[in-house]
């Protein structure tokens, strides 16, 4: 059992900011064209509670560390110029002055026109502003383009958000985020990739994870535990934040002998890399809580760390806790082993890193910790998620 206190300390923030995002309108785009031959591999590391990639922007290159947000609208980082409300980050702010290839994009430019949330009010020929609603909070800035190098990709001129004011007080040391949502400016769309995949190694092991874009995004094959399920369309407005996220239909969760059917009105689950811990609609969480407690067979103990809900004495938890099986539309079944949801919380206590969430409008969230050692492939053409168990650190 890994110790994961840092991730859980964030939990009071995340459902709230996510709920905030869900209320906001952002438009969907799925404009990917042809993939680069060979594809791109991007090393990913775990930091604090999130999976992070290193990239560079500019000439000469300036380092940027960015949390992967598969539902995110664009790639963005904080810029030194005009920063009105910047959060603290480990690396220096991106200095547009120090890059000979940086170009602020004006309103009217094609790249600006492709952003639903652009702000060009008032000054017709002015700078292209954007306002992104992210899982972490809102962030606003200017759209620029510059030479971007990420993973094995050839350096390419890509558009990114030069953030000058953000709602959040921290990105846990990172400088911004890499968005992979169904938008025109996602990293995948800009790389012309019609598919991406990622495989997250367990946190706090120091092992590397990987993100694959284009042709390199492929699974080993239809082994045991593999499956495919379609993205679902929402009935929310087409410009809703949900529409650029990857949503699936979850039919049931099995925990040991118990099968918990998802309610008709609450069977949508969002795959997220920007939320560490799974949040289930309340009624389902209550049933799951009972099933896990029954299977463990020991009396729950009070959580030693805030934000956990269900904890057991460590010795009794390890034996009886069941693997969880997520049964998706189309028969695909994803196994979440005990090691991916039961964590050492200190004081000889093990706690379940799954919570109930009343504030999410009936949409559950599959958190990144529960996706560990599963290779997930998002096919943007077929609009499907395929997955298989994998040793993620062996793929990168
Ligand atoms: C990214 O850079 C940081 C230092 O800024 C380093 O500690 C980390 O290992 C790097 N990650 C990868 C995947 O290269
Ligand atoms: C960038 O350059 C402009 C114009 O030379 C200057 O006014 C500004 O102070 C510089 N900003 C930074 C952060 O270096
Ligand atoms: C994506 O970009 C194209 C081309 O600029 C634009 O027509 C389209 O509206 C954009 N998609 C969205 C949802 O804004
Ligand atoms: C993506 O395709 C567009 C249009 O064909 C091209 O201009 C651009 O250079 C491509 N981008 C990358 C990163 O290959
Ligand atoms: C699950 O079912 C098996 C076989 O029927 C039974 O032996 C076991 O006690 C059950 N476990 C629980 C936790 O009910
Ligand atoms: C662990 O237990 C000790 C003794 O009961 C207590 O003082 C301490 O606060 C506990 N730590 C946590 C993180 O709950």
XYZ file of C-alpha atoms and ligand atoms in Angstrom:
480
model
C 0.000 0.000 0.000
C 1.483 3.324 -1.008
C 1.326 6.274 1.276
C -0.685 8.935 -0.391
C -1.497 11.570 2.095
C -0.687 14.422 -0.268
C -3.303 13.372 -2.792
C -5.984 13.075 -0.211
C -5.263 16.419 1.308
C -6.379 17.897 -1.985
C -9.697 16.231 -2.035
C -11.608 19.057 -0.469
C -10.592 21.210 -3.413
C -11.031 18.969 -6.338
C -14.671 18.041 -6.394
C -15.571 21.676 -5.876
C -13.459 23.016 -8.689
C -14.648 20.229 -10.923
C -18.215 21.039 -10.108
C -17.449 24.624 -10.941
C -16.102 23.548 -14.283
C -19.095 21.431 -15.092
C -21.306 24.435 -14.729
C -19.268 26.440 -17.177
C -19.815 26.399 -20.891
C -17.013 25.405 -23.207
C -17.384 24.227 -26.700
C -16.463 20.883 -28.109
C -14.228 20.450 -31.084
C -12.754 17.329 -32.534
C -10.623 18.428 -35.396
C -7.791 15.943 -35.389
C -6.421 15.054 -38.806
C -3.698 12.611 -39.694
C -1.242 11.227 -37.175
C 2.492 11.689 -37.458
C 4.111 8.518 -38.719
C 5.732 6.742 -35.794
C 3.875 8.806 -33.248
C 5.179 10.526 -30.181
C 6.139 9.213 -26.744
C 6.140 11.593 -23.804
C 7.643 10.557 -20.450
C 5.381 11.281 -17.507
C 6.286 11.490 -13.818
C 4.225 11.591 -10.660
C 4.605 14.730 -8.590
C 2.659 15.532 -5.420
C -0.703 14.122 -6.451
C -0.620 14.477 -10.223
C 0.938 13.100 -13.367
C 3.191 15.679 -14.979
C 5.067 16.065 -18.282
C 8.110 18.190 -19.029
C 8.150 20.263 -22.167
C 10.051 23.242 -23.432
C 8.742 26.361 -25.109
C 10.714 28.977 -26.992
C 14.096 29.661 -28.552
C 16.288 29.057 -26.623
C 14.007 26.496 -24.931
C 12.540 27.337 -21.526
C 11.430 24.393 -19.355
C 7.780 23.999 -18.412
C 6.213 21.313 -16.234
C 2.554 20.664 -16.881
C -0.069 18.438 -15.286
C -1.800 16.167 -17.795
C -5.483 17.009 -17.974
C -7.195 14.760 -20.502
C -10.319 16.903 -20.274
C -8.377 20.149 -20.620
C -9.026 22.630 -23.397
C -5.476 23.663 -24.280
C -1.821 23.674 -23.305
C -1.105 26.588 -20.989
C 1.650 27.941 -18.802
C 2.141 31.076 -16.748
C 3.927 33.958 -18.425
C 6.104 36.598 -16.790
C 4.739 39.402 -18.931
C 1.649 41.145 -17.560
C 1.063 38.482 -14.929
C -1.596 39.864 -12.628
C -2.316 36.812 -10.520
C 0.223 34.062 -10.890
C 0.415 31.089 -8.550
C 3.739 29.881 -7.222
C 5.545 27.403 -9.447
C 8.869 25.561 -9.166
C 10.272 26.705 -12.523
C 10.645 30.344 -13.610
C 7.666 31.869 -15.424
C 7.821 31.647 -19.199
C 9.468 34.829 -20.431
C 8.131 35.717 -23.860
C 10.793 38.417 -24.192
C 13.519 35.824 -23.921
C 12.195 33.749 -26.832
C 13.113 34.861 -30.345
C 10.328 32.710 -31.811
C 7.407 33.694 -29.558
C 4.496 35.264 -31.415
C 1.441 36.683 -29.691
C -1.586 35.786 -31.809
C -3.977 38.563 -32.751
C -7.723 38.403 -32.818
C -8.792 37.275 -36.252
C -5.918 34.795 -36.622
C -7.086 31.293 -37.522
C -5.813 29.895 -34.250
C -7.780 32.503 -32.335
C -10.927 31.816 -34.328
C -10.685 28.134 -33.395
C -11.069 28.867 -29.669
C -14.639 28.998 -28.436
C -13.626 30.854 -25.281
C -11.556 33.549 -27.006
C -12.043 37.083 -25.851
C -11.548 39.747 -28.421
C -14.044 42.289 -27.195
C -13.358 45.939 -27.851
C -10.072 46.019 -29.685
C -10.625 44.335 -33.042
C -6.983 43.866 -33.977
C -5.865 43.279 -30.403
C -4.317 40.285 -28.738
C -6.257 37.032 -28.669
C -7.377 36.438 -25.119
C -8.754 33.178 -23.773
C -10.480 32.054 -20.651
C -10.117 28.379 -19.803
C -12.163 26.575 -17.225
C -9.995 23.767 -15.947
C -10.339 21.063 -13.338
C -8.182 23.195 -11.088
C -9.894 26.530 -11.539
C -10.280 29.233 -14.124
C -7.261 30.684 -15.880
C -7.092 33.548 -18.365
C -4.381 34.860 -20.630
C -3.232 35.471 -24.175
C -2.844 32.951 -26.956
C 0.640 32.756 -28.391
C 2.537 30.379 -30.606
C 6.122 29.272 -30.208
C 8.456 26.355 -30.760
C 7.312 23.562 -28.467
C 9.284 20.391 -27.793
C 7.599 17.570 -25.936
C 8.777 13.977 -25.640
C 10.020 12.464 -28.884
C 8.051 14.925 -31.042
C 9.948 17.073 -33.500
C 9.900 20.665 -32.309
C 6.797 22.293 -33.783
C 5.143 25.672 -33.647
C 2.140 25.132 -31.395
C -0.409 27.422 -29.831
C -0.564 27.697 -26.074
C -2.106 29.812 -23.400
C 0.168 32.394 -21.805
C -1.641 32.646 -18.492
C -1.707 35.992 -16.703
C -4.345 35.393 -14.049
C -5.517 32.154 -12.458
C -8.085 31.362 -9.842
C -5.994 28.640 -8.228
C -3.314 29.300 -5.673
C -1.169 26.394 -6.757
C -0.660 23.743 -9.378
C 1.457 21.858 -6.833
C 4.735 23.085 -8.253
C 3.807 22.705 -11.909
C 3.686 25.649 -14.315
C 0.442 24.809 -16.050
C -1.303 21.993 -17.800
C -1.363 19.955 -20.990
C -4.951 19.677 -22.187
C -6.020 16.618 -24.162
C -9.741 17.308 -24.330
C -11.914 17.166 -27.419
C -10.941 20.647 -28.620
C -9.063 22.342 -31.449
C -6.134 23.346 -29.252
C -5.572 20.141 -27.317
C -2.069 18.732 -27.626
C -3.460 15.757 -29.563
C -5.327 17.947 -32.063
C -2.324 20.203 -32.602
C -0.100 17.160 -33.133
C -2.643 15.898 -35.670
C -3.066 12.747 -33.603
C -6.333 10.855 -33.958
C -5.534 8.766 -30.914
C -3.640 9.056 -27.680
C -2.973 6.670 -24.857
C -1.391 6.780 -21.449
C -0.298 4.358 -18.804
C 0.221 5.572 -15.256
C 2.731 3.837 -12.994
C 1.895 3.633 -9.290
C 2.495 6.920 -7.456
C 5.433 7.466 -5.145
C 7.422 4.567 -6.592
C 9.655 6.791 -8.715
C 8.701 4.709 -11.736
C 8.005 6.499 -14.971
C 4.703 6.613 -16.798
C 4.058 7.481 -20.431
C 1.772 9.376 -22.763
C 1.605 8.310 -26.404
C 0.266 10.441 -29.264
C -0.580 9.241 -32.775
C 0.768 5.958 -34.113
C 2.577 5.079 -30.889
C -0.761 5.015 -29.059
C -1.612 1.340 -29.273
C -2.340 -1.526 -26.945
C -0.500 -4.846 -26.888
C -3.606 -6.825 -27.791
C -6.850 -8.246 -26.543
C -5.433 -10.009 -23.495
C -7.212 -10.829 -20.289
C -8.861 -7.757 -18.824
C -8.899 -5.809 -22.102
C -12.011 -4.061 -23.309
C -13.486 -1.303 -25.446
C -16.373 1.008 -24.667
C -17.763 3.998 -26.586
C -17.626 7.600 -25.440
C -21.104 8.764 -24.568
C -22.697 11.968 -25.706
C -24.180 14.164 -23.050
C -27.524 15.823 -23.099
C -25.814 18.957 -21.800
C -25.467 21.884 -24.206
C -22.869 21.277 -26.942
C -20.661 24.001 -25.486
C -20.670 22.533 -21.998
C -17.421 21.606 -20.248
C -18.618 18.005 -20.222
C -18.573 17.823 -24.001
C -14.794 18.089 -24.238
C -14.320 15.420 -21.566
C -14.204 11.689 -22.142
C -17.414 10.277 -20.734
C -18.329 6.611 -20.497
C -21.430 4.667 -19.540
C -20.803 2.665 -16.385
C -23.405 -0.044 -15.907
C -22.321 -1.633 -12.650
C -19.537 -2.005 -10.132
C -18.731 -5.416 -8.690
C -17.018 -5.651 -5.329
C -16.470 -9.225 -4.268
C -19.864 -10.900 -4.319
C -21.795 -7.654 -4.513
C -22.956 -6.118 -7.784
C -23.949 -2.476 -7.571
C -26.007 -1.310 -10.523
C -25.550 2.302 -11.517
C -28.763 4.338 -11.461
C -30.194 5.220 -14.891
C -29.939 8.900 -14.094
C -26.358 8.670 -12.848
C -24.464 6.197 -14.976
C -22.059 8.579 -16.708
C -18.443 8.529 -15.584
C -15.717 10.913 -16.679
C -12.180 9.625 -17.096
C -9.872 12.134 -15.441
C -6.168 12.630 -14.956
C -6.712 15.877 -13.102
C -8.474 14.297 -10.136
C -6.515 11.714 -8.136
C -9.404 10.024 -6.364
C -12.563 8.505 -7.823
C -15.822 10.229 -6.952
C -19.016 8.201 -7.318
C -22.587 9.389 -7.240
C -23.671 9.199 -3.622
C -26.118 6.290 -3.716
C -23.570 4.096 -5.494
C -20.816 5.104 -3.131
C -22.943 4.144 -0.148
C -23.555 0.670 -1.612
C -19.885 0.276 -2.484
C -18.859 1.380 0.998
C -21.079 -1.326 2.484
C -19.863 -4.011 0.065
C -16.216 -3.263 0.820
C -16.841 -3.130 4.564
C -18.730 -6.447 4.425
C -15.952 -8.084 2.442
C -13.247 -6.793 4.761
C -15.285 -7.979 7.725
C -13.617 -5.616 10.227
C -15.176 -2.614 11.867
C -14.175 0.658 10.141
C -11.997 3.023 12.180
C -12.037 6.833 12.100
C -9.971 8.283 9.237
C -6.560 9.439 10.489
C -6.382 11.937 7.625
C -9.029 14.413 6.605
C -10.991 13.636 3.439
C -10.868 9.896 3.715
C -14.211 8.370 4.563
C -13.731 4.624 4.933
C -10.745 3.258 6.831
C -9.816 -0.054 8.431
C -7.068 -1.331 10.668
C -4.322 -2.098 8.165
C -3.911 -5.736 9.168
C -7.552 -6.638 8.571
C -7.993 -4.605 5.388
C -5.270 -6.271 3.343
C -6.791 -9.731 3.577
C -10.443 -9.218 2.808
C -10.762 -6.216 0.512
C -12.037 -7.220 -2.930
C -10.813 -6.097 -6.334
C -13.385 -3.817 -7.954
C -14.694 -4.490 -11.436
C -16.128 -1.596 -13.456
C -18.592 -2.938 -16.014
C -18.954 -0.510 -18.907
C -21.421 -0.311 -21.754
C -20.652 -2.974 -24.360
C -19.359 -5.521 -21.873
C -15.914 -4.051 -21.256
C -14.771 -4.735 -17.700
C -11.982 -2.826 -15.988
C -10.487 -4.318 -12.856
C -9.318 -1.910 -10.180
C -7.177 -4.040 -7.860
C -7.120 -3.443 -4.117
C -3.663 -1.866 -4.449
C -5.205 0.895 -6.596
C -7.815 2.016 -4.121
C -6.708 1.050 -0.613
C -3.889 3.228 0.686
C -1.790 3.388 3.794
C -3.001 6.424 5.684
C -0.581 6.130 8.586
C -1.238 4.915 12.143
C -1.659 1.338 10.923
C -4.732 2.379 9.021
C -5.708 1.676 5.430
C -8.240 3.928 3.735
C -10.341 3.679 0.588
C -9.421 6.358 -1.990
C -12.926 6.496 -3.409
C -15.487 8.992 -2.255
C -19.120 9.853 -2.695
C -19.816 13.143 -4.332
C -23.105 14.935 -4.123
C -21.929 17.976 -6.070
C -21.250 16.622 -9.533
C -24.633 16.677 -11.199
C -24.896 12.903 -11.456
C -21.548 12.435 -13.207
C -18.977 10.226 -11.507
C -15.235 10.677 -11.980
C -12.706 7.904 -12.494
C -9.634 9.275 -10.719
C -6.065 8.794 -11.875
C -5.044 6.655 -8.891
C -7.594 4.039 -9.854
C -6.190 3.934 -13.414
C -2.720 2.891 -12.334
C -1.179 0.077 -14.380
C -3.972 0.188 -16.920
C -3.095 1.324 -20.441
C -5.943 3.516 -21.716
C -6.280 4.297 -25.419
C -8.555 7.110 -26.570
C -9.499 6.701 -30.227
C -10.766 10.108 -31.303
C -12.024 8.877 -34.686
C -13.928 5.859 -33.454
C -14.854 7.702 -30.261
C -13.940 4.762 -28.065
C -11.833 4.025 -25.033
C -9.899 0.765 -25.083
C -7.906 -0.454 -22.130
C -5.813 -3.335 -20.887
C -3.839 -4.085 -17.737
C -0.145 -3.247 -18.204
C 3.094 -2.748 -16.343
C 3.201 0.953 -17.147
C 6.804 1.542 -16.149
C 7.848 -1.119 -18.670
C 6.158 0.755 -21.552
C 8.040 4.022 -21.265
C 11.039 16.680 -15.424
O 11.907 17.646 -14.893
C 12.129 17.533 -13.505
C 13.062 18.648 -13.101
O 12.541 19.867 -13.502
C 12.718 16.175 -13.170
O 12.824 16.037 -11.782
C 11.816 15.083 -13.697
O 12.388 13.837 -13.492
C 11.572 15.292 -15.174
N 10.630 14.288 -15.617
C 10.789 13.541 -16.697
C 9.726 12.553 -16.986
O 11.741 13.672 -17.430
C 9.649 42.605 -22.008
O 10.039 43.577 -22.947
C 9.262 44.768 -22.875
C 9.650 45.655 -24.058
O 11.030 45.665 -24.225
C 9.555 45.427 -21.533
O 8.802 46.618 -21.425
C 9.156 44.464 -20.434
O 9.496 45.020 -19.170
C 9.832 43.138 -20.591
N 9.223 42.226 -19.640
C 9.903 41.335 -18.972
C 9.154 40.520 -17.985
O 11.083 41.128 -19.151
C -12.401 24.442 -34.442
O -11.706 25.218 -35.403
C -12.433 25.439 -36.602
C -11.514 26.167 -37.545
O -11.109 27.381 -37.013
C -13.674 26.223 -36.292
O -14.444 26.392 -37.455
C -14.506 25.466 -35.282
O -15.612 26.227 -34.903
C -13.672 25.182 -34.071
N -14.465 24.393 -33.174
C -15.099 24.954 -32.204
C -15.958 24.087 -31.398
O -14.985 26.131 -31.955
C -0.727 19.257 -38.458
O -1.338 19.407 -39.713
C -1.328 20.752 -40.174
C -2.163 20.811 -41.430
O -1.859 19.741 -42.275
C 0.127 21.170 -40.404
O 0.163 22.509 -40.841
C 0.875 21.067 -39.088
O 2.234 21.355 -39.278
C 0.745 19.674 -38.504
N 1.314 19.692 -37.170
C 2.191 18.809 -36.724
C 2.703 18.990 -35.341
O 2.542 17.868 -37.405
C -18.917 -14.803 -1.623
O -19.421 -15.990 -2.197
C -18.688 -17.149 -1.847
C -19.218 -18.323 -2.648
O -20.620 -18.338 -2.604
C -18.792 -17.376 -0.353
O -18.042 -18.516 0.021
C -18.254 -16.146 0.363
O -18.427 -16.285 1.754
C -18.948 -14.900 -0.103
N -18.282 -13.757 0.458
C -18.930 -12.765 1.053
C -18.090 -11.630 1.573
O -20.137 -12.738 1.162
C -1.822 8.536 15.271
O -2.110 8.099 16.562
C -1.566 8.900 17.588
C -1.830 8.237 18.919
O -3.168 7.854 19.005
C -2.149 10.303 17.508
O -1.581 11.130 18.485
C -1.855 10.879 16.129
O -2.473 12.132 15.980
C -2.373 9.942 15.057
N -1.981 10.425 13.765
C -2.854 10.670 12.817
C -2.299 11.127 11.500
O -4.027 10.504 12.985
